[in-house]
Amino acid sequence: MHARRARTTVTAALAVLTTLTLTTGGACATENDTGSGTPPTGGTPTASEEAAPPAALTQPAGIEELSAGWSMPWGADWLPDGSVLYTERDTHRIVHLTPDGTRTVLGTVPDVVHGGEGGLLGLAISPGFAEDRTLYVFHTAANDNRIARLTWDGDTLGGYEPILTGIAKAAIHNGGRLAFGPDGHLYATTGDAADPPLAQDRDALEGKILRITTAGEPAPGNPFGTPVYSLGHRNPQGLAWDDEGRLWSSELGQDTWDELNLIEPGNNYGWPQCEGVCGEPGFTDPKETWSTATASPSGLAYADGSLYMAALRGQRLWHIPLEGADTGTPQAYYQGEIGRQRTVLATPDGTALWVSTSNGAGSDTVHRVTLQ
């Protein structure tokens, strides 16, 4: 059992507005991130869900709309004052959102080129933001995907500087999530850029989880002396650390299985030889899998002993209790209620989640989910 983190005044009191729905579904043969297949409808839990014991840890208890009128919000991270900065993939904007729903456009990131699943993707706030006023973004440029840093002094967004370039771009499978780890280093997910063998090329940046310094150099202790931290990934888009400092990642599969992986430095997660569990020597199997119709995951967050995974095609929020380095029985919440779910953040006090959608230009929302 994980103790509840000390509560702060960051997030206002939250009202319980809806009840959960549980569901399962089958596989799909479309591209998971952009596929338009009809997700399964919600309603009565299956027998396996009815038999699942109730989770002992925090669970979602209600959902309310915090802000509407967004255009593909993608990356997000907390500022020290408890507000959030978001990227918008297609507009190339960085947007500030406060806990009371006030939204302010800060500006656009230069050199971003949008196409397919590319554009302005991940965002991570410097752990020393109060002093250095620095944030990091992952974006598609004219010839590559890249990681860059900017500064925001409270008024002006500027100081754009690429720190890692040359990550192959494509219309699909760009990865793009950024997050600072407990070690203070910057982690990034990269897709295979629609060229699956790249995921098995240890010297390539594609199909990997990267770990770099704030200057864009390989972080000390990386397994190969390069930015590569783990390999054999198809299109990972979620990063989260639990209370023991273990790194978890959600990954979009191809036609059959989406994955939740426990990431260890230097491990090979099997793509393209493996999709889901394959049990082959030299490859690390996922801790949990879902059919692509019920998941197609993007963002991932951790709070009070559980992971929360946003599902795109599955249009639901997956709650995954952790049992040390293993997973308990996942449960689905809010299926079909707010559409495709892209990014989920746990509030700094662990009492709520902020969940953003990925439904289309001008029609996206950010919701607040109560945890109890």
Short mmCIF file of C-alpha atoms in Angstrom, two decimals:
data_model
loop_
_atom_site.label_atom_id
_atom_site.label_comp_id
_atom_site.label_asym_id
_atom_site.label_seq_id
_atom_site.Cartn_x
_atom_site.Cartn_y
_atom_site.Cartn_z
CA MET A 1 0.00 0.00 0.00
CA HIS A 2 1.32 3.42 -0.92
CA ALA A 3 0.65 6.30 1.46
CA ARG A 4 -1.23 9.29 0.07
CA ARG A 5 1.11 12.17 -0.62
CA ALA A 6 0.68 15.24 1.53
CA ARG A 7 -2.11 17.40 0.19
CA THR A 8 -1.39 20.96 -0.91
CA THR A 9 -3.53 23.88 -2.00
CA VAL A 10 -2.58 23.45 -5.66
CA THR A 11 -5.93 22.00 -6.78
CA ALA A 12 -9.37 23.21 -5.75
CA ALA A 13 -11.91 20.86 -4.20
CA LEU A 14 -13.33 18.52 -6.82
CA ALA A 15 -16.94 17.40 -7.26
CA VAL A 16 -17.90 13.89 -8.22
CA LEU A 17 -19.95 14.23 -11.40
CA THR A 18 -20.16 10.85 -13.12
CA THR A 19 -20.01 7.16 -12.45
CA LEU A 20 -17.60 4.77 -14.09
CA THR A 21 -18.28 2.34 -16.93
CA LEU A 22 -16.24 -0.80 -17.54
CA THR A 23 -15.76 -2.46 -20.88
CA THR A 24 -13.60 -4.71 -23.00
CA GLY A 25 -13.25 -5.02 -26.75
CA GLY A 26 -11.61 -6.75 -29.70
CA ALA A 27 -8.68 -6.09 -32.00
CA CYS A 28 -8.60 -3.66 -34.89
CA ALA A 29 -6.56 -3.59 -38.07
CA THR A 30 -6.31 0.19 -38.47
CA GLU A 31 -3.45 2.47 -37.39
CA ASN A 32 -4.09 2.97 -33.72
CA ASP A 33 -3.24 6.64 -33.28
CA THR A 34 -5.25 7.94 -36.23
CA GLY A 35 -7.66 5.09 -36.90
CA SER A 36 -11.33 5.97 -37.06
CA GLY A 37 -12.81 2.56 -36.26
CA THR A 38 -15.84 2.59 -33.99
CA PRO A 39 -14.90 1.75 -30.40
CA PRO A 40 -16.95 -0.77 -28.43
CA THR A 41 -19.93 0.68 -26.62
CA GLY A 42 -20.00 0.86 -22.84
CA GLY A 43 -22.43 -0.67 -20.41
CA THR A 44 -22.49 -3.94 -18.48
CA PRO A 45 -19.14 -5.23 -17.18
CA THR A 46 -17.99 -8.60 -18.46
CA ALA A 47 -17.82 -11.61 -16.16
CA SER A 48 -14.08 -11.15 -15.68
CA GLU A 49 -14.59 -7.53 -14.67
CA GLU A 50 -17.37 -8.45 -12.24
CA ALA A 51 -15.04 -11.02 -10.68
CA ALA A 52 -12.17 -8.57 -10.30
CA PRO A 53 -11.61 -7.58 -6.67
CA PRO A 54 -12.06 -3.89 -5.87
CA ALA A 55 -8.83 -1.92 -6.03
CA ALA A 56 -7.44 -1.08 -2.61
CA LEU A 57 -5.70 2.06 -3.84
CA THR A 58 -6.89 5.35 -5.28
CA GLN A 59 -9.46 5.14 -8.10
CA PRO A 60 -11.21 7.68 -10.36
CA ALA A 61 -14.42 8.90 -8.76
CA GLY A 62 -15.77 11.67 -11.01
CA ILE A 63 -15.00 13.81 -14.04
CA GLU A 64 -15.71 17.46 -14.88
CA GLU A 65 -14.79 19.69 -17.82
CA LEU A 66 -12.09 22.19 -16.90
CA SER A 67 -11.52 23.90 -20.27
CA ALA A 68 -12.92 23.58 -23.83
CA GLY A 69 -12.07 24.84 -27.33
CA TRP A 70 -8.61 23.30 -27.64
CA SER A 71 -6.91 22.09 -30.82
CA MET A 72 -5.12 18.76 -30.27
CA PRO A 73 -3.42 19.37 -26.89
CA TRP A 74 -0.51 16.93 -26.75
CA GLY A 75 2.34 17.54 -24.30
CA ALA A 76 1.83 18.92 -20.81
CA ASP A 77 3.65 19.48 -17.54
CA TRP A 78 3.17 21.23 -14.21
CA LEU A 79 4.62 24.61 -13.34
CA PRO A 80 5.74 25.19 -9.75
CA ASP A 81 2.56 27.19 -8.98
CA GLY A 82 0.25 24.26 -9.84
CA SER A 83 -0.77 25.48 -13.28
CA VAL A 84 0.04 23.58 -16.49
CA LEU A 85 1.68 24.34 -19.82
CA TYR A 86 0.27 22.46 -22.83
CA THR A 87 1.45 22.12 -26.41
CA GLU A 88 -1.03 22.05 -29.29
CA ARG A 89 0.20 19.66 -31.96
CA ASP A 90 -1.19 21.35 -35.08
CA THR A 91 -1.22 25.03 -34.10
CA HIS A 92 2.35 24.88 -32.69
CA ARG A 93 1.18 26.91 -29.70
CA ILE A 94 2.13 26.66 -26.05
CA VAL A 95 -0.85 27.37 -23.81
CA HIS A 96 -1.05 28.10 -20.09
CA LEU A 97 -3.97 26.63 -18.09
CA THR A 98 -4.72 27.40 -14.45
CA PRO A 99 -6.72 25.23 -12.02
CA ASP A 100 -9.70 27.58 -12.34
CA GLY A 101 -9.81 26.99 -16.13
CA THR A 102 -8.19 30.25 -17.27
CA ARG A 103 -6.39 29.64 -20.57
CA THR A 104 -3.70 31.89 -22.06
CA VAL A 105 -1.78 31.38 -25.31
CA LEU A 106 1.91 32.12 -24.67
CA GLY A 107 3.10 31.93 -28.29
CA THR A 108 4.20 29.49 -30.96
CA VAL A 109 7.33 27.36 -31.20
CA PRO A 110 9.47 28.17 -34.28
CA ASP A 111 10.53 25.68 -36.95
CA VAL A 112 7.64 23.27 -36.29
CA VAL A 113 6.31 21.41 -39.33
CA HIS A 114 3.00 19.59 -38.99
CA GLY A 115 1.94 16.53 -40.96
CA GLY A 116 0.15 13.33 -40.02
CA GLU A 117 1.06 12.51 -36.41
CA GLY A 118 3.94 15.00 -36.38
CA GLY A 119 3.96 18.57 -35.13
CA LEU A 120 4.48 20.09 -31.68
CA LEU A 121 4.39 17.08 -29.36
CA GLY A 122 5.90 16.56 -25.91
CA LEU A 123 6.67 19.20 -23.28
CA ALA A 124 8.65 19.02 -20.04
CA ILE A 125 9.27 21.77 -17.49
CA SER A 126 12.80 22.11 -16.12
CA PRO A 127 13.06 20.86 -12.50
CA GLY A 128 14.78 24.18 -11.83
CA PHE A 129 12.15 26.28 -13.59
CA ALA A 130 11.80 28.75 -10.73
CA GLU A 131 15.39 29.80 -11.39
CA ASP A 132 16.09 28.99 -15.05
CA ARG A 133 12.57 29.57 -16.55
CA THR A 134 13.29 26.80 -19.08
CA LEU A 135 10.99 24.31 -20.79
CA TYR A 136 11.69 21.55 -23.32
CA VAL A 137 9.66 20.47 -26.34
CA PHE A 138 9.73 17.58 -28.82
CA HIS A 139 8.67 18.61 -32.31
CA THR A 140 8.76 17.79 -35.99
CA ALA A 141 10.88 20.09 -38.14
CA ALA A 142 11.49 20.28 -41.89
CA ASN A 143 13.90 17.36 -41.98
CA ASP A 144 13.67 15.56 -38.64
CA ASN A 145 12.15 15.29 -35.21
CA ARG A 146 14.06 17.17 -32.53
CA ILE A 147 14.18 18.21 -28.91
CA ALA A 148 14.58 21.92 -28.16
CA ARG A 149 14.51 24.21 -25.17
CA LEU A 150 12.87 27.60 -24.68
CA THR A 151 12.45 30.10 -21.90
CA TRP A 152 9.32 31.74 -20.55
CA ASP A 153 9.78 34.61 -18.13
CA GLY A 154 6.08 34.95 -17.37
CA ASP A 155 5.52 37.29 -20.29
CA THR A 156 7.64 36.26 -23.29
CA LEU A 157 8.25 32.87 -24.84
CA GLY A 158 11.68 32.84 -26.52
CA GLY A 159 15.25 31.59 -26.51
CA TYR A 160 14.49 28.65 -28.81
CA GLU A 161 17.50 26.30 -29.07
CA PRO A 162 17.57 22.71 -30.46
CA ILE A 163 19.54 20.35 -28.21
CA LEU A 164 19.04 16.99 -29.98
CA THR A 165 18.35 16.75 -33.72
CA GLY A 166 18.34 14.05 -36.38
CA ILE A 167 15.53 11.85 -35.06
CA ALA A 168 13.79 10.46 -38.15
CA LYS A 169 10.29 11.82 -38.78
CA ALA A 170 7.36 10.25 -40.61
CA ALA A 171 3.63 10.71 -41.08
CA ILE A 172 3.18 8.09 -38.32
CA HIS A 173 5.12 6.68 -35.36
CA ASN A 174 6.96 9.77 -34.14
CA GLY A 175 6.71 9.00 -30.41
CA GLY A 176 7.20 12.41 -28.86
CA ARG A 177 6.66 12.25 -25.11
CA LEU A 178 9.07 14.17 -22.85
CA ALA A 179 9.46 13.90 -19.08
CA PHE A 180 12.09 14.58 -16.46
CA GLY A 181 12.94 11.54 -14.35
CA PRO A 182 13.65 11.44 -10.62
CA ASP A 183 17.34 11.50 -11.57
CA GLY A 184 16.95 14.97 -13.11
CA HIS A 185 17.63 13.77 -16.65
CA LEU A 186 15.31 14.24 -19.63
CA TYR A 187 13.59 11.17 -21.09
CA ALA A 188 12.01 11.07 -24.56
CA THR A 189 10.04 8.46 -26.49
CA THR A 190 10.67 7.99 -30.20
CA GLY A 191 8.70 5.91 -32.69
CA ASP A 192 10.13 3.73 -35.42
CA ALA A 193 9.23 6.40 -38.03
CA ALA A 194 7.39 3.72 -40.06
CA ASP A 195 10.69 1.87 -40.55
CA PRO A 196 10.43 -1.05 -38.06
CA PRO A 197 14.04 -2.33 -38.34
CA LEU A 198 15.24 0.97 -36.86
CA ALA A 199 13.80 -0.11 -33.50
CA GLN A 200 16.39 -2.93 -33.36
CA ASP A 201 19.31 -0.77 -34.49
CA ARG A 202 21.11 0.11 -31.27
CA ASP A 203 22.84 3.05 -32.94
CA ALA A 204 19.62 4.61 -34.27
CA LEU A 205 17.53 7.08 -32.27
CA GLU A 206 14.22 5.70 -33.54
CA GLY A 207 12.02 3.15 -31.77
CA LYS A 208 13.67 3.98 -28.46
CA ILE A 209 13.37 5.61 -25.10
CA LEU A 210 16.13 8.20 -24.86
CA ARG A 211 17.78 9.63 -21.74
CA ILE A 212 19.74 12.86 -22.13
CA THR A 213 21.11 15.80 -20.19
CA THR A 214 19.58 19.25 -20.44
CA ALA A 215 22.30 20.04 -22.99
CA GLY A 216 21.18 17.13 -25.21
CA GLU A 217 24.13 14.85 -24.43
CA PRO A 218 23.86 11.17 -23.45
CA ALA A 219 23.07 11.06 -19.73
CA PRO A 220 25.75 9.54 -17.48
CA GLY A 221 25.22 5.82 -16.95
CA ASN A 222 23.32 5.18 -20.18
CA PRO A 223 23.77 1.53 -21.18
CA PHE A 224 25.44 2.12 -24.56
CA GLY A 225 27.11 5.48 -24.02
CA THR A 226 24.59 7.07 -26.39
CA PRO A 227 21.20 8.75 -25.81
CA VAL A 228 19.54 5.31 -26.08
CA TYR A 229 18.12 4.00 -22.80
CA SER A 230 15.95 1.14 -24.12
CA LEU A 231 15.16 -0.21 -27.59
CA GLY A 232 12.73 -2.36 -29.54
CA HIS A 233 9.78 0.04 -29.32
CA ARG A 234 7.16 0.66 -32.02
CA ASN A 235 5.54 3.93 -30.91
CA PRO A 236 5.79 4.60 -27.17
CA GLN A 237 3.94 7.73 -26.02
CA GLY A 238 3.63 7.48 -22.24
CA LEU A 239 6.21 7.84 -19.46
CA ALA A 240 5.62 7.64 -15.70
CA TRP A 241 7.64 6.80 -12.59
CA ASP A 242 6.18 5.09 -9.54
CA ASP A 243 7.07 5.80 -5.90
CA GLU A 244 9.99 3.37 -6.08
CA GLY A 245 11.49 5.19 -9.08
CA ARG A 246 10.53 2.48 -11.60
CA LEU A 247 9.91 3.76 -15.13
CA TRP A 248 6.74 2.63 -16.95
CA SER A 249 5.86 3.29 -20.60
CA SER A 250 2.68 2.85 -22.65
CA GLU A 251 3.12 1.82 -26.28
CA LEU A 252 0.93 1.71 -29.37
CA GLY A 253 0.90 -1.72 -31.00
CA GLN A 254 0.15 -2.53 -34.62
CA ASP A 255 -2.97 -4.65 -35.20
CA THR A 256 -3.33 -6.80 -32.11
CA TRP A 257 -1.65 -5.77 -28.87
CA ASP A 258 -0.93 -2.47 -27.14
CA GLU A 259 1.55 -2.61 -24.27
CA LEU A 260 2.46 -1.35 -20.83
CA ASN A 261 6.18 -1.90 -20.27
CA LEU A 262 8.39 -1.68 -17.20
CA ILE A 263 11.51 -0.03 -18.60
CA GLU A 264 14.98 -1.20 -17.61
CA PRO A 265 18.16 0.38 -19.04
CA GLY A 266 19.51 -1.51 -22.05
CA ASN A 267 16.51 -3.85 -22.34
CA ASN A 268 15.06 -4.77 -25.74
CA TYR A 269 11.24 -4.74 -25.92
CA GLY A 270 11.02 -6.80 -29.09
CA TRP A 271 9.51 -4.73 -31.88
CA PRO A 272 9.19 -5.62 -34.77
CA GLN A 273 9.84 -9.28 -33.93
CA CYS A 274 7.29 -9.13 -31.10
CA GLU A 275 3.95 -7.39 -30.63
CA GLY A 276 2.73 -8.08 -27.13
CA VAL A 277 4.02 -11.10 -25.20
CA CYS A 278 6.28 -13.40 -27.22
CA GLY A 279 8.53 -15.04 -24.64
CA GLU A 280 11.62 -15.01 -26.85
CA PRO A 281 15.11 -14.90 -25.30
CA GLY A 282 16.69 -11.45 -25.38
CA PHE A 283 13.35 -9.61 -25.42
CA THR A 284 11.48 -8.14 -22.44
CA ASP A 285 7.75 -8.89 -22.44
CA PRO A 286 5.19 -6.24 -21.46
CA LYS A 287 3.65 -6.26 -18.00
CA GLU A 288 0.17 -5.72 -19.46
CA THR A 289 -1.44 -5.84 -22.91
CA TRP A 290 -4.73 -4.67 -24.41
CA SER A 291 -6.41 -5.13 -27.76
CA THR A 292 -5.82 -2.12 -29.98
CA ALA A 293 -9.57 -1.39 -30.02
CA THR A 294 -9.72 -1.01 -26.24
CA ALA A 295 -6.56 1.03 -25.80
CA SER A 296 -4.27 2.57 -28.45
CA PRO A 297 -2.63 4.40 -25.55
CA SER A 298 -0.82 7.70 -25.41
CA GLY A 299 -0.25 9.48 -22.08
CA LEU A 300 0.53 7.79 -18.77
CA ALA A 301 0.52 9.08 -15.18
CA TYR A 302 1.13 7.68 -11.71
CA ALA A 303 -0.69 8.52 -8.48
CA ASP A 304 -0.89 6.77 -5.11
CA GLY A 305 -0.03 3.24 -6.16
CA SER A 306 -1.69 3.17 -9.58
CA LEU A 307 -0.98 4.04 -13.19
CA TYR A 308 -3.53 5.89 -15.32
CA MET A 309 -3.35 5.40 -19.09
CA ALA A 310 -5.17 7.56 -21.65
CA ALA A 311 -6.65 5.59 -24.57
CA LEU A 312 -7.12 7.08 -28.02
CA ARG A 313 -9.11 4.61 -30.08
CA GLY A 314 -10.35 2.96 -26.90
CA GLN A 315 -11.77 6.30 -25.70
CA ARG A 316 -11.37 5.48 -22.04
CA LEU A 317 -9.10 5.99 -19.04
CA TRP A 318 -7.40 2.81 -17.83
CA HIS A 319 -6.70 2.48 -14.11
CA ILE A 320 -3.87 -0.01 -13.48
CA PRO A 321 -3.06 -0.78 -9.83
CA LEU A 322 0.56 -1.69 -9.23
CA GLU A 323 1.75 -4.55 -7.07
CA GLY A 324 5.44 -3.79 -6.77
CA ALA A 325 6.93 -4.37 -10.20
CA ASP A 326 3.76 -6.15 -11.40
CA THR A 327 0.27 -4.99 -12.31
CA GLY A 328 -3.11 -5.76 -10.81
CA THR A 329 -6.37 -5.99 -12.78
CA PRO A 330 -6.85 -2.95 -15.06
CA GLN A 331 -10.24 -1.23 -14.99
CA ALA A 332 -11.70 1.13 -17.62
CA TYR A 333 -13.38 4.44 -16.74
CA TYR A 334 -15.35 7.09 -18.68
CA GLN A 335 -15.48 4.95 -21.82
CA GLY A 336 -16.90 6.92 -24.73
CA GLU A 337 -17.79 9.93 -22.53
CA ILE A 338 -15.21 12.47 -23.73
CA GLY A 339 -13.84 10.86 -26.90
CA ARG A 340 -10.19 10.08 -27.64
CA GLN A 341 -7.97 10.64 -24.62
CA ARG A 342 -4.40 11.81 -25.26
CA THR A 343 -2.61 13.06 -22.16
CA VAL A 344 -3.11 12.44 -18.45
CA LEU A 345 -1.35 14.27 -15.62
CA ALA A 346 -1.56 13.54 -11.90
CA THR A 347 -1.82 16.67 -9.78
CA PRO A 348 1.21 17.32 -7.57
CA ASP A 349 -0.81 16.44 -4.44
CA GLY A 350 -2.05 13.16 -5.96
CA THR A 351 -5.75 13.96 -5.48
CA ALA A 352 -6.78 14.41 -9.13
CA LEU A 353 -5.89 13.92 -12.78
CA TRP A 354 -6.04 16.34 -15.70
CA VAL A 355 -7.03 14.50 -18.89
CA SER A 356 -6.92 16.10 -22.36
CA THR A 357 -8.65 14.81 -25.48
CA SER A 358 -7.54 14.40 -29.09
CA ASN A 359 -10.78 14.71 -31.08
CA GLY A 360 -9.93 17.42 -33.62
CA ALA A 361 -9.24 21.10 -34.17
CA GLY A 362 -11.27 23.31 -31.83
CA SER A 363 -13.23 20.43 -30.33
CA ASP A 364 -10.82 19.24 -27.66
CA THR A 365 -11.19 19.60 -23.92
CA VAL A 366 -9.26 19.26 -20.69
CA HIS A 367 -11.08 17.43 -17.89
CA ARG A 368 -10.38 17.09 -14.21
CA VAL A 369 -10.85 13.64 -12.66
CA THR A 370 -11.35 13.25 -8.93
CA LEU A 371 -9.39 10.49 -7.21
CA GLN A 372 -10.58 8.82 -4.02
#
